[in-house]
Short mmCIF file of C-alpha atoms and ligand atoms in Angstrom, two decimals:
data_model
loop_
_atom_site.label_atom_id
_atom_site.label_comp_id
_atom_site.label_asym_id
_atom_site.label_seq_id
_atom_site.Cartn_x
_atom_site.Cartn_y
_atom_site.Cartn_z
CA UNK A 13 16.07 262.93 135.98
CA UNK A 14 16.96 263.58 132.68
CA UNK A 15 14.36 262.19 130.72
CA UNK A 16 11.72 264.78 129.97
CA UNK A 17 8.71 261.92 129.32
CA UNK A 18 9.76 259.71 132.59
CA UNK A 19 6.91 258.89 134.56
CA UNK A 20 7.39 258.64 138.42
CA UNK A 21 3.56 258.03 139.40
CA UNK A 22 4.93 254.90 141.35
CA UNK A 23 7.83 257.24 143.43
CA UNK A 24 4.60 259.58 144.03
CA UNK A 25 2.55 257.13 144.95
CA UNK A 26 4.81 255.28 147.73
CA UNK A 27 5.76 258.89 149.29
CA UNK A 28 1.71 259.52 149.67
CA UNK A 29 1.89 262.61 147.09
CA UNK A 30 -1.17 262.64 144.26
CA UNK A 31 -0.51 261.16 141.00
CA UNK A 32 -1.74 261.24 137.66
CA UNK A 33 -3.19 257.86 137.34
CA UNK A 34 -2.83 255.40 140.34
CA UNK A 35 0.41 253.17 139.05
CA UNK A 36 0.68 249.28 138.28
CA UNK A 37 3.28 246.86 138.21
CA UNK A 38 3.21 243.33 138.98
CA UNK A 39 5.38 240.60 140.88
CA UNK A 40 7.07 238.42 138.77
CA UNK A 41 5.96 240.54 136.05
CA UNK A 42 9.04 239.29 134.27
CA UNK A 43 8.66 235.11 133.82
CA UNK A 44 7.43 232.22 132.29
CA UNK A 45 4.29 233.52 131.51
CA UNK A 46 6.07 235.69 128.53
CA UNK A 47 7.07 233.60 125.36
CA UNK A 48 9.73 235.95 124.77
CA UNK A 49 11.05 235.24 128.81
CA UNK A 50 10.62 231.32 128.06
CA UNK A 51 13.00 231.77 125.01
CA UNK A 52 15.74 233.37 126.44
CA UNK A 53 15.45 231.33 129.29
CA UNK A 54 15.97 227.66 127.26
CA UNK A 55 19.98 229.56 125.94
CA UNK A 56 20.85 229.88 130.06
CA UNK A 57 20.02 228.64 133.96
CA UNK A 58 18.38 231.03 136.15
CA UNK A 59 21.51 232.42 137.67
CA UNK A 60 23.07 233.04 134.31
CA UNK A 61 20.49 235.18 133.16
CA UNK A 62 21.75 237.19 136.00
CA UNK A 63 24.91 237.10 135.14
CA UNK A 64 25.05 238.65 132.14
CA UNK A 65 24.06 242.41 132.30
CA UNK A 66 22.66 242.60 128.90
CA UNK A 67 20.57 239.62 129.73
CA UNK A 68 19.56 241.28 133.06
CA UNK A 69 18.27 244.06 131.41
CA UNK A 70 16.51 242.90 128.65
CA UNK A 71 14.30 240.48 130.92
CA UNK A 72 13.58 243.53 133.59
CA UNK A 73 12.33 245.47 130.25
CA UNK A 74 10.10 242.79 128.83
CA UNK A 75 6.85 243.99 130.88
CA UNK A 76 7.40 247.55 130.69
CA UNK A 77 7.43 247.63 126.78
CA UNK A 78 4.89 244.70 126.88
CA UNK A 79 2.34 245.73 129.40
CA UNK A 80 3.25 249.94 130.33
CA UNK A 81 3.55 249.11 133.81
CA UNK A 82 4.75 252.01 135.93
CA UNK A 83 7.60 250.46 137.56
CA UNK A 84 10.41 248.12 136.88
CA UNK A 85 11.88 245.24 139.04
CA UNK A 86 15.12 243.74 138.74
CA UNK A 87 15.85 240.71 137.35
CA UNK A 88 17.16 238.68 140.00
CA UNK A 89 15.86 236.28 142.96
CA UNK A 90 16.30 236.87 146.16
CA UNK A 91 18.91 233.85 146.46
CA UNK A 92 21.24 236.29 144.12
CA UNK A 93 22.91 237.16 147.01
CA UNK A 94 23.62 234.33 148.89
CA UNK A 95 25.18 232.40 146.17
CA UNK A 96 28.68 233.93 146.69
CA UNK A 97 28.82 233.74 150.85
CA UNK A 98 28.56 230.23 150.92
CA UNK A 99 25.16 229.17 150.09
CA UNK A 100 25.36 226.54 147.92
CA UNK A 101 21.77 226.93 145.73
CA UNK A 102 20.59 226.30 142.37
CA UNK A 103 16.98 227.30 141.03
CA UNK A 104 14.88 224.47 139.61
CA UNK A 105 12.12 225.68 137.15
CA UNK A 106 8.72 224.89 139.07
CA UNK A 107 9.97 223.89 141.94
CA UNK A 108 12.09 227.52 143.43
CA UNK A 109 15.61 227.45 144.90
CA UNK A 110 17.28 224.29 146.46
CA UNK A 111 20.10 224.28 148.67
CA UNK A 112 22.74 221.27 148.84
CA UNK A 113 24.28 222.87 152.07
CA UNK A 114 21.37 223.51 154.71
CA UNK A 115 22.28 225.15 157.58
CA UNK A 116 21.92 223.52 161.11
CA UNK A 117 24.04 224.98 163.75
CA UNK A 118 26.07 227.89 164.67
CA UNK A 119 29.11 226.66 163.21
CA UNK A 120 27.31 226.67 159.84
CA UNK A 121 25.83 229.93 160.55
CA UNK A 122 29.82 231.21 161.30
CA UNK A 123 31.25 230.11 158.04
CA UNK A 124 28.88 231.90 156.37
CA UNK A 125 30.59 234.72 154.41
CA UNK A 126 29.87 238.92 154.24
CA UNK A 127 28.30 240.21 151.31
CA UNK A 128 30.91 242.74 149.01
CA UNK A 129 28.55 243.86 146.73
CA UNK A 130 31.21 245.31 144.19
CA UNK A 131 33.66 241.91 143.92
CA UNK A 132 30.68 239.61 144.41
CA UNK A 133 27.79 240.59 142.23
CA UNK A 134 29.60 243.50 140.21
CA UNK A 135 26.96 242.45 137.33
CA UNK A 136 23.75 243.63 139.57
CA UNK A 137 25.27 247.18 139.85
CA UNK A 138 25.98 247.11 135.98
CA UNK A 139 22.62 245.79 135.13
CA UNK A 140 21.07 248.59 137.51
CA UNK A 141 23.36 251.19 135.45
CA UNK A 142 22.28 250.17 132.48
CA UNK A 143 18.81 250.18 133.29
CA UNK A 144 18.20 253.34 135.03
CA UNK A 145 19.20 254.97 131.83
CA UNK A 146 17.59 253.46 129.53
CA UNK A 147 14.05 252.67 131.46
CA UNK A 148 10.73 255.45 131.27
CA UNK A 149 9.98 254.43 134.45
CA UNK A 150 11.62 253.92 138.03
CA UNK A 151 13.19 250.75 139.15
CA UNK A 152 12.68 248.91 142.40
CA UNK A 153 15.85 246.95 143.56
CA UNK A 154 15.09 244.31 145.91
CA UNK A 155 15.65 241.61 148.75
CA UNK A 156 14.69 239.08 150.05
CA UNK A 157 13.64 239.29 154.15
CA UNK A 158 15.98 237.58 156.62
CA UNK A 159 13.12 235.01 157.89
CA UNK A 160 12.35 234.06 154.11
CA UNK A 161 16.07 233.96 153.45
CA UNK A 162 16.46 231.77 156.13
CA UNK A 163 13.71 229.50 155.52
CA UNK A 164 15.22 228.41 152.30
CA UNK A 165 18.54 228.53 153.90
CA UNK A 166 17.37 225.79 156.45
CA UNK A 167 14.68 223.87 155.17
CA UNK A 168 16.99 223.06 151.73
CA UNK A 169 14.02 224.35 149.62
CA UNK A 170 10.72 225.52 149.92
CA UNK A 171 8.25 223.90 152.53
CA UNK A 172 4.47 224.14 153.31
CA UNK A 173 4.80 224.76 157.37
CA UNK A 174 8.73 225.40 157.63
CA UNK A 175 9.22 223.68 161.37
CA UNK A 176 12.78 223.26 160.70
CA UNK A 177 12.89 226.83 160.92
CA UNK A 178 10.74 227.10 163.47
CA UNK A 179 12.50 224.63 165.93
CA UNK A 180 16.03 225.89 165.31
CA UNK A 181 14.70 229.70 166.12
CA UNK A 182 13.03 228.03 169.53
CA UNK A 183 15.80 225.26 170.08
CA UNK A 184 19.12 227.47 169.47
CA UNK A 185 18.09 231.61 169.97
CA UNK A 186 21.54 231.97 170.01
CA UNK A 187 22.37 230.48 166.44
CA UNK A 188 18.76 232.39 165.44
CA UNK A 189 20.40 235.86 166.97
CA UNK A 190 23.74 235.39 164.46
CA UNK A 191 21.74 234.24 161.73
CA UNK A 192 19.25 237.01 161.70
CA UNK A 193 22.25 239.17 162.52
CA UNK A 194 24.36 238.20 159.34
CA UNK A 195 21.49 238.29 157.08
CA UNK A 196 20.32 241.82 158.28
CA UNK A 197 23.72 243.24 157.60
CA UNK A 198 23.53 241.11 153.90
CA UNK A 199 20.20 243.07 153.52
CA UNK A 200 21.63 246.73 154.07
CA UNK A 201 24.83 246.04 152.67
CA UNK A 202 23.09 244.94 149.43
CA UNK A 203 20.58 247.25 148.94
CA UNK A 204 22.10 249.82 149.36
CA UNK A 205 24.63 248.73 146.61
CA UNK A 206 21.26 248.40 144.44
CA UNK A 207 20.44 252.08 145.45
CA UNK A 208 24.08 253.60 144.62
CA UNK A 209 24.15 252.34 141.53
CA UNK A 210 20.57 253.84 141.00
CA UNK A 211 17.61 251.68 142.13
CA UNK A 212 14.96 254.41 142.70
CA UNK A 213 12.98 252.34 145.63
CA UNK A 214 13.74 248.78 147.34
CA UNK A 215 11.17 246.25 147.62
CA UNK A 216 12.01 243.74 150.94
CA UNK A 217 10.31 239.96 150.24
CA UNK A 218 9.31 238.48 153.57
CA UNK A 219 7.01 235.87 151.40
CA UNK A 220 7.15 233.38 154.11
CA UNK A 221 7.26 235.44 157.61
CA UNK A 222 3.35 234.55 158.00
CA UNK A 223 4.20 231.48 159.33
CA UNK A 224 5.07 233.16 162.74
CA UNK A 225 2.44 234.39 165.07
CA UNK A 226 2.92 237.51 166.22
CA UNK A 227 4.71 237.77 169.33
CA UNK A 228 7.43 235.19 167.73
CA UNK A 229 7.35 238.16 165.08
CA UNK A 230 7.82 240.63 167.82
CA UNK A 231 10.51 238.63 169.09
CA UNK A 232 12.58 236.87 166.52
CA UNK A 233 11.96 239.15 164.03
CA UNK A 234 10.88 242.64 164.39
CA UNK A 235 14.34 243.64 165.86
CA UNK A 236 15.93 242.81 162.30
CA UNK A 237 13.46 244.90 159.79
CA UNK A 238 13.45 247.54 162.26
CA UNK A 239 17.20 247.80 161.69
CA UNK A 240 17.55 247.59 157.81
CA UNK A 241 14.50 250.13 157.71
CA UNK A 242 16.01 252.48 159.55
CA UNK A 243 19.30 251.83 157.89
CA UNK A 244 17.33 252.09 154.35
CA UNK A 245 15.55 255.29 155.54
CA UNK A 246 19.17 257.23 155.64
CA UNK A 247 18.93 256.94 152.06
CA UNK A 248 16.12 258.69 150.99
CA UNK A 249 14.40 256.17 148.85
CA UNK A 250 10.77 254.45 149.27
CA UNK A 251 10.85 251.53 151.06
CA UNK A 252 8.40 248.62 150.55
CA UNK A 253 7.76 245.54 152.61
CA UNK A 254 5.82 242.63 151.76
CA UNK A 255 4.73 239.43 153.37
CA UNK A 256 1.80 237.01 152.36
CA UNK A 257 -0.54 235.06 154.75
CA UNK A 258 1.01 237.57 157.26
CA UNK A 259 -2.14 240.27 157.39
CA UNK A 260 -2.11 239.36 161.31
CA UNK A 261 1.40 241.03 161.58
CA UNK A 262 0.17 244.19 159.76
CA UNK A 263 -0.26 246.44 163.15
CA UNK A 264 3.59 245.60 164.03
CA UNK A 265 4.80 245.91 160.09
CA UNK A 266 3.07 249.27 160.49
CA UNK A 267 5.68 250.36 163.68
CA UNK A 268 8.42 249.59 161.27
CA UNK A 269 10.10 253.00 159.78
CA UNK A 270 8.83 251.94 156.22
CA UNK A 271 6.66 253.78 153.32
CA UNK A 272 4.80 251.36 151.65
CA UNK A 273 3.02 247.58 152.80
CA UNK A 274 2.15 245.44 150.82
CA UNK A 275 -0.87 243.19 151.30
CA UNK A 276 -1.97 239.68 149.43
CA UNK A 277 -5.80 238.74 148.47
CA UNK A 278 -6.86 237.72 151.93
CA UNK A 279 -7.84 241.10 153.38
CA UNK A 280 -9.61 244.13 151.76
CA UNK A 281 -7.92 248.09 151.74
CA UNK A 282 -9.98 248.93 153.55
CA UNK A 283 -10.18 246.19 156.87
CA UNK A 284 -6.01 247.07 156.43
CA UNK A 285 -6.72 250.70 157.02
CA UNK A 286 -9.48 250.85 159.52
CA UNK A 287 -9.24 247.40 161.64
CA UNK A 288 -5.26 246.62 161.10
CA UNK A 289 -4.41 250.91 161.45
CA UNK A 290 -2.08 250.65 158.77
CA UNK A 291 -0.63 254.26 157.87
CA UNK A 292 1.79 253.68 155.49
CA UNK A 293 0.97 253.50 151.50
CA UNK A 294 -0.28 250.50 150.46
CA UNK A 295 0.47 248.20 147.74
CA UNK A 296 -1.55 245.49 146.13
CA UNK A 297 -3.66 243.32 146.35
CA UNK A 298 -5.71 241.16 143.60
CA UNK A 299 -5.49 237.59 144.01
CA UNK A 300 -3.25 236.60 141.35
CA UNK A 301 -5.80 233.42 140.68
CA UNK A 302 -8.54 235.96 139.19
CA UNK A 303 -6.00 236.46 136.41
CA UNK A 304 -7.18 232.92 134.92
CA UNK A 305 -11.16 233.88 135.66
CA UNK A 306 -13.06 235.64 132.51
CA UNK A 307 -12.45 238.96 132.70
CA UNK A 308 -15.57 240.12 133.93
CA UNK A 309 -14.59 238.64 137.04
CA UNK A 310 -11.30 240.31 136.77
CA UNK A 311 -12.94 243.67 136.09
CA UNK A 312 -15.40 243.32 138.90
CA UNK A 313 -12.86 242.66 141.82
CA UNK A 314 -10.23 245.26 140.38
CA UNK A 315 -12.68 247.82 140.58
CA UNK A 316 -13.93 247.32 144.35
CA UNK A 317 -10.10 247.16 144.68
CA UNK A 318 -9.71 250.61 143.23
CA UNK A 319 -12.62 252.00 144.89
CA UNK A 320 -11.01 251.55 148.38
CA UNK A 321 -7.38 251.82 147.25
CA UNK A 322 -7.93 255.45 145.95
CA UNK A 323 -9.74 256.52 148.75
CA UNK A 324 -6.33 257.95 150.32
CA UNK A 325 -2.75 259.18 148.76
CA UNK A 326 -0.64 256.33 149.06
CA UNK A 327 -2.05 253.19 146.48
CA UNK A 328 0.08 251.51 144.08
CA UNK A 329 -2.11 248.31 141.95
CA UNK A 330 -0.36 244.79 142.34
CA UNK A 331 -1.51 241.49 142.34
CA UNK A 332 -1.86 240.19 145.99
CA UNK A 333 1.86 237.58 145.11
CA UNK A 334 3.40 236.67 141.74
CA UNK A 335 1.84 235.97 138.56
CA UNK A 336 1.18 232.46 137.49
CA UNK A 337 2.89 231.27 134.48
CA UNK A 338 -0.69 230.25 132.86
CA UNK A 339 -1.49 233.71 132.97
CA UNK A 340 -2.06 235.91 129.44
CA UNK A 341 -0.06 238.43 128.59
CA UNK A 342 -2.98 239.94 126.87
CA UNK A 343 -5.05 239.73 130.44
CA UNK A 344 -1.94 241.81 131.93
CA UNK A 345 -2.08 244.28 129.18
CA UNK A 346 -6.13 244.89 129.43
CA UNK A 347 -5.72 245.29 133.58
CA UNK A 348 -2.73 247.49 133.30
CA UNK A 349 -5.09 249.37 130.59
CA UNK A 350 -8.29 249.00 132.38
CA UNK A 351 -6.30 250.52 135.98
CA UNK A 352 -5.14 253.77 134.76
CA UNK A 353 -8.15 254.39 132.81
CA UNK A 354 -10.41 253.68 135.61
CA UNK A 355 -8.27 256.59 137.84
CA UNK A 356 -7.11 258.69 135.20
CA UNK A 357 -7.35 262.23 136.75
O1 CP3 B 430 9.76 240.10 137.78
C1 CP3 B 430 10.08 239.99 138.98
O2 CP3 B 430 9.25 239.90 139.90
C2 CP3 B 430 11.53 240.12 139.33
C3 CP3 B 430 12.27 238.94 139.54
C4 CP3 B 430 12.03 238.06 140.76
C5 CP3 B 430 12.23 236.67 140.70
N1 CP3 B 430 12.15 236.15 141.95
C6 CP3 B 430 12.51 235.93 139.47
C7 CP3 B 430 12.25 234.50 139.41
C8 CP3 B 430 11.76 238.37 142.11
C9 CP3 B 430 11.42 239.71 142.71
C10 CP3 B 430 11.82 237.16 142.84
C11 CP3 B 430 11.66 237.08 144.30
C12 CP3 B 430 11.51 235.77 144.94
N2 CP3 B 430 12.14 234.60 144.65
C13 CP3 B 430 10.72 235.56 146.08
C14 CP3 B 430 9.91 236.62 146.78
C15 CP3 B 430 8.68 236.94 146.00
C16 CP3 B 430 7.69 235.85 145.92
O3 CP3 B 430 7.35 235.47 144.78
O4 CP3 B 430 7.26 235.37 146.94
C17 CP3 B 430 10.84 234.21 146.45
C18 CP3 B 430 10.14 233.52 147.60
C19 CP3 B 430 11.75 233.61 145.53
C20 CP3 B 430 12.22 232.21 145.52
C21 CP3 B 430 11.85 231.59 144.21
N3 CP3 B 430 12.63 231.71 143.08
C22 CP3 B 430 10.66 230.91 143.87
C23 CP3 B 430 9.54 230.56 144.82
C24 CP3 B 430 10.74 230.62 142.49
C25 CP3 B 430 9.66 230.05 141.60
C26 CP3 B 430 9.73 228.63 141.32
C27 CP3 B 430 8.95 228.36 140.04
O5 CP3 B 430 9.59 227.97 139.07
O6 CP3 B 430 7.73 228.56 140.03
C28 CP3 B 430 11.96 231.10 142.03
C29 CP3 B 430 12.45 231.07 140.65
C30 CP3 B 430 12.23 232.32 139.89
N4 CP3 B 430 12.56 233.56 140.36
C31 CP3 B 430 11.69 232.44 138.59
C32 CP3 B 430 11.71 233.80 138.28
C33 CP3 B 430 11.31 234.44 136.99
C34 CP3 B 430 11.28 231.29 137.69
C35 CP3 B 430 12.57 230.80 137.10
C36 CP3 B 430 12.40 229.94 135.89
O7 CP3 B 430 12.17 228.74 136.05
O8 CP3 B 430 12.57 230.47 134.79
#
């Protein structure tokens, strides 16, 4: 690292080493919560935003001059990718991404294309490039988990219970297999494009994998994200893997060769370390509701949140799943504030 004044708190933090102040960023910390994020958004859709390099990396810098968070996420979604093997998906503001081409058998599951990061998202690499030299702080690259992939992928959109899912994984294991198979290697193949060109730690999304009990987990989908993790850990950067509603899957997410979990609002640090066992470094967790309380409310929780996340190496701060667009900017910029102050060592 060049940069004399860049501050990797977050890279210590995920590999369990001590850190200056315990580090902060946010999901969806770049969005439609930020006036400036709304106005550049009205000039282009969703996908062009990511199209455009410059674009790219103005958006993924909005919250680290805004709210000195100690980490950076792409601009992206976690559709990005599928876009150019065949996935025929468009992102509609409130609603998330909908697909015109669902998939429902193993024919459709065949025609589906493999990722070449360089010909078919070139501008991801370039935005990475550019912002790896020009950000303070690292930046995580990420993707999207092949169940969550693949619930969007079937369903057409997002759902509240996602049986379509569900009954093609029971009804056709062998269309399930390929599936899972395709969009493990679409994983790997991807990040570790974002990593050559510079990504400094990969954050997998498995938002919706909480629908599954745990031995369909075991099952259907442990094989998969034991692969790309062991893949990902040939390359020497932190790994992070996050699901919500899914705190019953933490004791097998903990078996998987990974640095960090993740956890949302519905368990504490501390039932994750001593009833789940979890090992790894931790990431998270305040409900990202208590962001439109008053902010003693905010203050209080954050605090008890602190109190058990500091209690071991190993604690990044995050809200518990994205931010709300209702949310202040001026509530980020006090929490950000109010965390490092609070463990300022
Ligand atoms: O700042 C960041 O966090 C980085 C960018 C990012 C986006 N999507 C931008 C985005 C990341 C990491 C994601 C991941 C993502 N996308 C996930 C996993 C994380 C999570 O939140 O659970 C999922 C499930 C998606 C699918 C998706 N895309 C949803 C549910 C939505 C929101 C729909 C809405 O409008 O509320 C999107 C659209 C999306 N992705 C927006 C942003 C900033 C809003 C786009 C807009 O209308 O301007």
């Amino acid at each position: 690292m060049t940069n004399k004044t860049f501050n990797d708190n977050f890279l210590r933090a995920c590999r369990k080493e001590p850190t200056d102040h315990t580090p902060v960023w946010y999901m969806r910390q770049a969005g439609r919560y930020q006036p400036e994020y709304r106005k550049i958004r009205e000039k282009y859709t969703f996908f062009e935003m990511n199209y455009f390099p410059e674009v790219c990396a103005e958006v993924t810098m909005l919250p680290i001059q805004q709210l000195d968070v100690d980490a950076a996420i792409l601009f992206a979604d976690i559709m990005t990718p599928l876009k150019p093997i065949g996935v025929d998906v468009e992102i509609k503001s409130g609603i998330g991404p909908v697909i015109s081409n669902p998939i429902q058998s193993l024919a459709d599951v065949e025609r589906l294309g493999e990722l070449d990061p360089l010909s078919h998202v070139p501008y991801i690499g370039e935005a990475v490039k550019i912002l790896t030299e020009r950000l303070p702080v690292p930046l995580i690259g990420f993707a999207g988990a092949p169940f969550t992939l693949a619930s969007y992928m079937v369903e057409g959109g997002p759902s509240k219970n996602y049986y379509k899912t569900k009954a093609l994984m029971y009804t056709q294991p062998q269309t399930w297999t390929k599936l899972m198979e395709k969009l493990g290697d679409l994983v790997i193949t991807y990040l570790k494009a974002q990593i050559a060109a510079g990504a400094q730690a990969v954050q997998v999304f498995d938002t919706w994998v909480g629908a599954l009990n745990r031995e369909d987990y075991q099952t259907f989908i442990f094989p998969v994200m034991n692969r790309i993790f062991t893949e990902l850990k040939k390359t020497d950067v932190p790994t992070i893997y996050f699901g919500v509603g899914a705190n019953h899957l933490l004791k097998d997410m903990n078996q998987l060769p990974v640095d960090v979990l993740g956890l949302d609002w519905r368990i504490t640090i501390q039932e994750a370390r001593e009833r789940e066992g979890v090992t790894t470094a931790l990431q998270g967790n305040l409900d990202p509701a208590l962001l439109l309380a008053p902010w003693d409310q905010i203050e209080a929780k954050t605090r008890e949140i602190l109190d058990q996340g500091i209690q071991q190496p190993g604690y990044i701060f995050n809200l518990g799943h994205g931010i709300f667009p209702q949310c202040d900017v001026e509530t980020l910029q006090k929490l950000t504030k109010f965390v490092h102050d609070y463990t300022s060592r």
